[in-house]
Short mmCIF file of C-alpha atoms and ligand atoms in Angstrom, two decimals:
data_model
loop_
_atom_site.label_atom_id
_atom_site.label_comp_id
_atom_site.label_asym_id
_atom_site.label_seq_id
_atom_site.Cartn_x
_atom_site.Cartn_y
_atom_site.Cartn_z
CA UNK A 8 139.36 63.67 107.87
CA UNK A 9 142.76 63.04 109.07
CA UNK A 10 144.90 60.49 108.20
CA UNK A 11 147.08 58.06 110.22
CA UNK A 12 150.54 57.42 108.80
CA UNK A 13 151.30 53.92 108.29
CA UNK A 14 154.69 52.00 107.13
CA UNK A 15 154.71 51.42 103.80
CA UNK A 16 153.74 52.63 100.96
CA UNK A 17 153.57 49.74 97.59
CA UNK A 18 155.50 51.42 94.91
CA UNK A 19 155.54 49.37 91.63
CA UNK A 20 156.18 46.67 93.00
CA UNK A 21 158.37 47.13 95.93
CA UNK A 22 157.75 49.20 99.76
CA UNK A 23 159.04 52.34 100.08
CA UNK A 24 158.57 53.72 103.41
CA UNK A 25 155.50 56.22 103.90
CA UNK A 26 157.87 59.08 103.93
CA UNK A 27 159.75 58.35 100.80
CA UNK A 28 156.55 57.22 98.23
CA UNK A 29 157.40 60.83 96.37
CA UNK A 30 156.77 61.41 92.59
CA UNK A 31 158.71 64.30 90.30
CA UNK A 32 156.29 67.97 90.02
CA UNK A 33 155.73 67.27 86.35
CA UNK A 34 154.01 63.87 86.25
CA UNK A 35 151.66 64.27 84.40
CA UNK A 36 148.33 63.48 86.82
CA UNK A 37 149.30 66.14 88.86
CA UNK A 38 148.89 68.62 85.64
CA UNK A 39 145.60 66.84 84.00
CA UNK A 40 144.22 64.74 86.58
CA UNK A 41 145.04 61.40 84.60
CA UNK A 42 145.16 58.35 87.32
CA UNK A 43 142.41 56.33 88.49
CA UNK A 44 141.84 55.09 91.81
CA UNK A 45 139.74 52.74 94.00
CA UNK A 46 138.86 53.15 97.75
CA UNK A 47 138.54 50.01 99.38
CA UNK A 48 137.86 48.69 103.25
CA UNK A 49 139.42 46.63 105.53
CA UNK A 50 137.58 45.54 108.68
CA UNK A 51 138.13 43.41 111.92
CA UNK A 52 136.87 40.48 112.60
CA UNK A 53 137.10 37.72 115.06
CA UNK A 54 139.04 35.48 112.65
CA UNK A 55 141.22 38.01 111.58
CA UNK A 56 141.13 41.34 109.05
CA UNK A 57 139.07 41.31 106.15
CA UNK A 58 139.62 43.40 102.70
CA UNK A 59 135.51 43.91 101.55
CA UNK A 60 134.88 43.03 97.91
CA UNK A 61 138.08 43.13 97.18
CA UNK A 62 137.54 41.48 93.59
CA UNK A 63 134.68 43.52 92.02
CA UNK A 64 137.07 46.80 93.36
CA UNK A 65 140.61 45.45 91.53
CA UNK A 66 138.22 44.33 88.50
CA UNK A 67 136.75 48.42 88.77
CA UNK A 68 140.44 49.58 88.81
CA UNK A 69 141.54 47.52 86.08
CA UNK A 70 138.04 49.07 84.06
CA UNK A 71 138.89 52.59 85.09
CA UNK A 72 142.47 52.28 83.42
CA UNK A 73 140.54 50.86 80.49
CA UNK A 74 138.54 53.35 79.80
CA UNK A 75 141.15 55.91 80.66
CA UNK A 76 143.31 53.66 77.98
CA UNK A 77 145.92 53.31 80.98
CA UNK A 78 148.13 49.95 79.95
CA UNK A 79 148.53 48.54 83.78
CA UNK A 80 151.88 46.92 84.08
CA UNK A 81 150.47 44.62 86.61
CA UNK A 82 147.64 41.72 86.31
CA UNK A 83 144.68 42.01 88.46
CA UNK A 84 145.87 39.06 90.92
CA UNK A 85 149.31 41.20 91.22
CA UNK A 86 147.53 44.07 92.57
CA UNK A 87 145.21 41.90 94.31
CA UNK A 88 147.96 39.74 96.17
CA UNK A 89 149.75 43.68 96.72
CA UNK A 90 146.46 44.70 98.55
CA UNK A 91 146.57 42.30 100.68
CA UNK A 92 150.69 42.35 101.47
CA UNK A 93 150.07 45.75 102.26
CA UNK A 94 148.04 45.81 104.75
CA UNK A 95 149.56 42.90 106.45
CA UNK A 96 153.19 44.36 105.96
CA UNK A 97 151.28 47.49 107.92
CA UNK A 98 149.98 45.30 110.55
CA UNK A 99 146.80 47.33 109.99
CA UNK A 100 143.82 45.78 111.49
CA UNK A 101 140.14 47.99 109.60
CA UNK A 102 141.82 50.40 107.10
CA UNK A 103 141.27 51.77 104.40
CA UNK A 104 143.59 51.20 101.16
CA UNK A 105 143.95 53.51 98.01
CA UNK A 106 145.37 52.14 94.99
CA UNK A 107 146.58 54.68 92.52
CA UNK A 108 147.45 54.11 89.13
CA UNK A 109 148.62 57.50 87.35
CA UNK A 110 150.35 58.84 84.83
CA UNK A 111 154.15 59.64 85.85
CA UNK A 112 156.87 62.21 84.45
CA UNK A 113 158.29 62.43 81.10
CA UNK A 114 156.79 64.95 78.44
CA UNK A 115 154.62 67.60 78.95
CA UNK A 116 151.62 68.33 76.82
CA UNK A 117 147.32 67.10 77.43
CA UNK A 118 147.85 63.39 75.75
CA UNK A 119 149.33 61.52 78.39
CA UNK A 120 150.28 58.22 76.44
CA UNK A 121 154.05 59.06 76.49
CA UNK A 122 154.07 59.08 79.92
CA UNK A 123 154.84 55.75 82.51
CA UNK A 124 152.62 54.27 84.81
CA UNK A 125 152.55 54.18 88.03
CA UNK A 126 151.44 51.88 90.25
CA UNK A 127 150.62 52.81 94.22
CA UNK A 128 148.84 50.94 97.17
CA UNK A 129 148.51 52.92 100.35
CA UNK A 130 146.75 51.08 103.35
CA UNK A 131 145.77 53.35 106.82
CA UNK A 132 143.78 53.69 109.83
CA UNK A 133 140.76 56.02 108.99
CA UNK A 134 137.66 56.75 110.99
CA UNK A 135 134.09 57.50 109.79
CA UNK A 136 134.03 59.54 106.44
CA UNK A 137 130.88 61.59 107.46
CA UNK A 138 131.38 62.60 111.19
CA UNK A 139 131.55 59.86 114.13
CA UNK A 140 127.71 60.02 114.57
CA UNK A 141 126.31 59.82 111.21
CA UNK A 142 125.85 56.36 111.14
CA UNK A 143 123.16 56.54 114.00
CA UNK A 144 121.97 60.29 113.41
CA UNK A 145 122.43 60.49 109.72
CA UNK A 146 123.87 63.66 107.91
CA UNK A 147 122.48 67.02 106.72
CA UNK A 148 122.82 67.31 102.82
CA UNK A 149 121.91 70.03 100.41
CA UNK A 150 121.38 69.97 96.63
CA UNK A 151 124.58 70.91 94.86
CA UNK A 152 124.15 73.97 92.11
CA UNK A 153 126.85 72.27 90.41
CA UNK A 154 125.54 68.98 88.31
CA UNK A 155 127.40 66.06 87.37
CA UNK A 156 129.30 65.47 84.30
CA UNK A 157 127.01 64.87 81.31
CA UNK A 158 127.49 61.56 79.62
CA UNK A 159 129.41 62.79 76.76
CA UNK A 160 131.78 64.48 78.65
CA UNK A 161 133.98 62.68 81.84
CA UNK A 162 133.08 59.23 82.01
CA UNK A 163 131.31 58.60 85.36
CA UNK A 164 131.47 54.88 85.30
CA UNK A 165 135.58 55.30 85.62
CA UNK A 166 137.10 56.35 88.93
CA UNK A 167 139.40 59.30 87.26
CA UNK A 168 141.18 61.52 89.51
CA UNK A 169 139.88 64.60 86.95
CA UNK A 170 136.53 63.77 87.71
CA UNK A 171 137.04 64.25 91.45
CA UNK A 172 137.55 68.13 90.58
CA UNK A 173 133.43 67.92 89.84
CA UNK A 174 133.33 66.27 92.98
CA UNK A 175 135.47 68.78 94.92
CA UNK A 176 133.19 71.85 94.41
CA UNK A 177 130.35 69.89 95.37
CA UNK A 178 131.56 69.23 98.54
CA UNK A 179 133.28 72.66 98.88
CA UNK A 180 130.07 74.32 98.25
CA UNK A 181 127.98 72.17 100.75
CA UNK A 182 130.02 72.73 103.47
CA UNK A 183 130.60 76.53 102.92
CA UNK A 184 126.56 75.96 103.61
CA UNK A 185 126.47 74.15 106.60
CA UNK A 186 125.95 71.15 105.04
CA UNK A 187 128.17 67.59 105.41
CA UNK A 188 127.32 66.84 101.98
CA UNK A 189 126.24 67.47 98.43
CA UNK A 190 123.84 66.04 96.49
CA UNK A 191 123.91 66.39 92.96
CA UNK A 192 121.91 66.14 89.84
CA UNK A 193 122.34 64.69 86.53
CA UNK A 194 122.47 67.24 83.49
CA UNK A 195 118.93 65.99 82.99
CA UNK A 196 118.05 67.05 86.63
CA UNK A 197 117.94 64.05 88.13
CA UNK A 198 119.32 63.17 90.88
CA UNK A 199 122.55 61.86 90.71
CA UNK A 200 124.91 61.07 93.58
CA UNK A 201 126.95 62.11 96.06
CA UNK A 202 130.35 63.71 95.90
CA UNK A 203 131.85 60.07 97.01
CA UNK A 204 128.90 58.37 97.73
CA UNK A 205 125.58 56.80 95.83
CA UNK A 206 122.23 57.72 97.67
CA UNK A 207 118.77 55.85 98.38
CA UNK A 208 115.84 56.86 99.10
CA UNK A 209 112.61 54.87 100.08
CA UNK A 210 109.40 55.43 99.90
CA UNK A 211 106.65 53.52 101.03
CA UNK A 212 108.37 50.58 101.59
CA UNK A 213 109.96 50.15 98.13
CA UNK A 214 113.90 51.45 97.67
CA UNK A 215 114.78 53.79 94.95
CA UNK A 216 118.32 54.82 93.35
CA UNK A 217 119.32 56.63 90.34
CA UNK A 218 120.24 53.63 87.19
CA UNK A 219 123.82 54.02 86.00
CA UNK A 220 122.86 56.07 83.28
CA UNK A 221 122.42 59.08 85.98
CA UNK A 222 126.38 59.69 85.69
CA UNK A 223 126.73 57.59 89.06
CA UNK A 224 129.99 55.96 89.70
CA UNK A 225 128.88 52.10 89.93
CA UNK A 226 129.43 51.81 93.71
CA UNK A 227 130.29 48.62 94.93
CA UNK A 228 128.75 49.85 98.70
CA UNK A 229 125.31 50.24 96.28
CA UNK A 230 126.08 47.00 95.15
CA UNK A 231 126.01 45.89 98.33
CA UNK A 232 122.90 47.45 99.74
CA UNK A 233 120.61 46.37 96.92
CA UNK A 234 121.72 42.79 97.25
CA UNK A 235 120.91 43.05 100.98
CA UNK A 236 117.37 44.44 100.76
CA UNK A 237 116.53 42.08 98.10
CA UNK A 238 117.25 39.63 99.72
CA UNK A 239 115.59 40.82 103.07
CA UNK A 240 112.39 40.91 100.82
CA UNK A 241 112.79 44.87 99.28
CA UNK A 242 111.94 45.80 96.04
CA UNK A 243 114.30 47.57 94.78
CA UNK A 244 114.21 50.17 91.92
CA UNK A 245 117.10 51.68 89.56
CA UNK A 246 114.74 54.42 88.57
CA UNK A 247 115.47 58.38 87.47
CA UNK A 248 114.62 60.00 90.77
CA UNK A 249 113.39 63.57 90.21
CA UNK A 250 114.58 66.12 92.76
CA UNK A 251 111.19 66.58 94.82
CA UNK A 252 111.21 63.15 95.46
CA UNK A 253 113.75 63.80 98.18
CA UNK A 254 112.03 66.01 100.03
CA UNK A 255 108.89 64.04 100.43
CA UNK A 256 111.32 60.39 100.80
CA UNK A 257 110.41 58.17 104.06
CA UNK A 258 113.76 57.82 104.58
CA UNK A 259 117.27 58.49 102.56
CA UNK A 260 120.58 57.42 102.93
CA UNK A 261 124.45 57.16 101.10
CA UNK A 262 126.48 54.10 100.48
CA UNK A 263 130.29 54.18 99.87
CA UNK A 264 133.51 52.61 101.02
CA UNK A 265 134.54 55.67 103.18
CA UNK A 266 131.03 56.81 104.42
CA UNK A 267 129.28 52.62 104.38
CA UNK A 268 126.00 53.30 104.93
CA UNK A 269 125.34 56.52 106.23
CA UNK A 270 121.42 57.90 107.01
CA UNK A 271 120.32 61.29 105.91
CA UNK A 272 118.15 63.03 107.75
CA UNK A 273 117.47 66.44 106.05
CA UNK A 274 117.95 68.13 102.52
CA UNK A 275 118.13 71.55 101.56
CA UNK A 276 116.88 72.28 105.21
CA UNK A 277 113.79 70.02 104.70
CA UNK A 278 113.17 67.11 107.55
CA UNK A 279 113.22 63.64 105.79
CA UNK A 280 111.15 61.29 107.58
CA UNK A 281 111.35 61.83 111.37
CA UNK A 282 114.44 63.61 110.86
CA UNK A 283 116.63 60.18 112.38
CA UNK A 284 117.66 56.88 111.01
CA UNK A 285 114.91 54.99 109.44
CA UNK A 286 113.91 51.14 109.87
CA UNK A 287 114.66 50.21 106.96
CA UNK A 288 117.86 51.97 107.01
CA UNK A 289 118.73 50.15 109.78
CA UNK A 290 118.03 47.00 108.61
CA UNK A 291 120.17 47.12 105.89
CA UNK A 292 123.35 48.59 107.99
CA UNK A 293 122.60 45.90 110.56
CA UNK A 294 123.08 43.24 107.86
CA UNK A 295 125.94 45.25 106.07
CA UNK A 296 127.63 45.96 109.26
CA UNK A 297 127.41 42.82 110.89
CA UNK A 298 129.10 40.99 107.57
CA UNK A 299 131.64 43.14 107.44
CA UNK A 300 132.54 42.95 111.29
CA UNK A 301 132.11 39.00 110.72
CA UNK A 302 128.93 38.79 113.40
CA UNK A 303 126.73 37.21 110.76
CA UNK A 304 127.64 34.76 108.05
CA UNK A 305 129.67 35.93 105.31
CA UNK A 306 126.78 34.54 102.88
CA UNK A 307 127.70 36.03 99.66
CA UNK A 308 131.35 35.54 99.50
CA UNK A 309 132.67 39.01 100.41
CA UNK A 310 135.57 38.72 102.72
CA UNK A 311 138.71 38.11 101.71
CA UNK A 312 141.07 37.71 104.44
CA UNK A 313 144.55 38.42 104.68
N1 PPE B 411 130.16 57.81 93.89
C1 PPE B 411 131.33 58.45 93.91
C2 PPE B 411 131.50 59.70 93.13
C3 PPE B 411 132.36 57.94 94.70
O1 PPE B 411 133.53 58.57 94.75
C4 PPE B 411 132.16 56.77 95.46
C5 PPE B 411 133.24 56.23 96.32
C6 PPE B 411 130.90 56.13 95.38
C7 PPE B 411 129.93 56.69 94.58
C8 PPE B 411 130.62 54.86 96.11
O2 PPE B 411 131.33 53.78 95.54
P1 PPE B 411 131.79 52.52 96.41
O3 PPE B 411 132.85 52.99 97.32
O4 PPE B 411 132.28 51.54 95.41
O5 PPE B 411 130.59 52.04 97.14
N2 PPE B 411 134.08 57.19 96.92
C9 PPE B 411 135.36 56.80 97.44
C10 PPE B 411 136.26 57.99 97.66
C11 PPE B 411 136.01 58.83 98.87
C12 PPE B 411 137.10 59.83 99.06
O6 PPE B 411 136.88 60.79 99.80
O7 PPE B 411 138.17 59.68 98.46
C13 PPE B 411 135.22 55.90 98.66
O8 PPE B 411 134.17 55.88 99.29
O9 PPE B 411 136.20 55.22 98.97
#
């Protein structure tokens, strides 16, 4: 999906303009995928724009470059205050904002720890991730033939540009068959996630999704969901979800910072429920949505306004 230009672009530490935020062709994330990133929301509210969660998504950036052994040259409530600059120094209203911390230009070769880091914050306009009318008619997903990363390979937990290549011919694949999206399964079989998104399904009134141990990026939009149905009385279950449970699921949907909370409404071809948005779906996107848009009280703390 397109995006809109905006003015600046934070550059370690200082705005460039959009045009100008330009790195050299040898850095050394553009060679071996070594950056990590977070994708974050902004939305508009009556008193003002609000960044979602923005603390559990700086403290997931700072654990990314952790894991990826990435020294950040900035403390979390330098990027944090940056976030926020940016998108008022844009005069954006709901965005969304990509920090970027990667792995610049100096030597050549796999380890990267000779190289700088770089720090990036981009903040723009951006629509629905999924199509302008999955929210209400959900999305038509297939099973991916490619699986996840197994746990002793790419770490799933970290939000590493290299394991976006994983993600990239799931999505490739599902569109080149008609579908919006992937789903993909563990190396167990299980069901995984997503290529950018966590999924749900529920089944006779309880709410299943796959445990962190199902090479599932810890979503902060999952986060989000679970805390809402439990507290709107849902039991919820982190469970290994085998792949048949899909096709026989009440209803399904995705949660992420670019797609929210996004119905499906087939797999592989197969109806799930009636084949539309389910109530309990709903009711959890009615809550999420009307938080985020500040219609109902911001009871857990998650705006942040700028
Ligand atoms: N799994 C993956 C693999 C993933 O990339 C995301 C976010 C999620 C789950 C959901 O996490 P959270 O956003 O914290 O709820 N994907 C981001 C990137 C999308 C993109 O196209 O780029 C996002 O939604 O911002």
């Amino acid at each position: 999906m397109p995006m809109k230009e905006s003015q600046w672009i934070w550059f370690d530490g200082e705005f460039v303009p959009w045009g100008e935020a330009k790195v050299h062709v040898l850095a050394h994330a553009l060679h071996y995928g070594s950056s990590v990133f977070e994708g974050i929301r902004a939305y508009e509210t009556s008193q003002g724009t609000a960044i979602f969660r923005l603390e559990p998504h700086v403290t997931r950036l700072f654990n990314s470059a952790k894991i990826a052994r990435m020294p950040v040259p900035f403390t979390p409530e330098q990027v944090t205050e940056a976030i926020a600059e940016t998108v008022r120094r844009n005069n954006l209203r709901a965005c969304y904002i990509r920090p970027l911390i990667f792995r610049g230009y100096e030597v050549l070769g796999v380890d990267p720890r000779r190289c700088p880091v770089h720090t990036v914050i981009a903040a723009f306009e951006w629509g629905t991730y999924l199509g302008s009318e999955a929210l209400e008619q959900g999305v038509d997903v297939g099973v991916s033939s490619w699986r996840r990363m197994a746990p002793d390979t790419f770490p799933a937990m970290a939000k590493i540009g290299g394991d976006y290549v994983n993600s990239q011919f799931m999505v490739m694949e599902a569109r080149d068959r008609g579908f919006v999206e992937a789903i993909a399964l563990d190396v167990y079989g299980y069901v995984s996630e997503g290529s950018g998104e966590n999924v749900f399904v529920v089944q006779n009134g309880i709410i299943y999704t796959p445990p962190l141990g199902a090479s599932i990026l810890g979503g902060i939009t999952r986060d989000s969901a679970i805390t809402i149905a439990r507290d709107l009385g849902y039991e919820v279950r982190e469970q290994l979800i085998p792949r048949e449970m899909l096709y026989i699921a009440d209803e399904m949907f995705f949660t992420g910072t670019a797609a929210e909370i996004t119905p499906i409404r087939s797999v592989d071809g197969q109806i799930i429920g009636k084949g539309c948005r389910g109530p309990v779906t709903a009711r959890i996107q009615e809550q999420f949505f009307g938080i985020t848009q500040g219609k109902l009280p911001d009871r857990y703390g998650w705006l942040y306004y700028v």
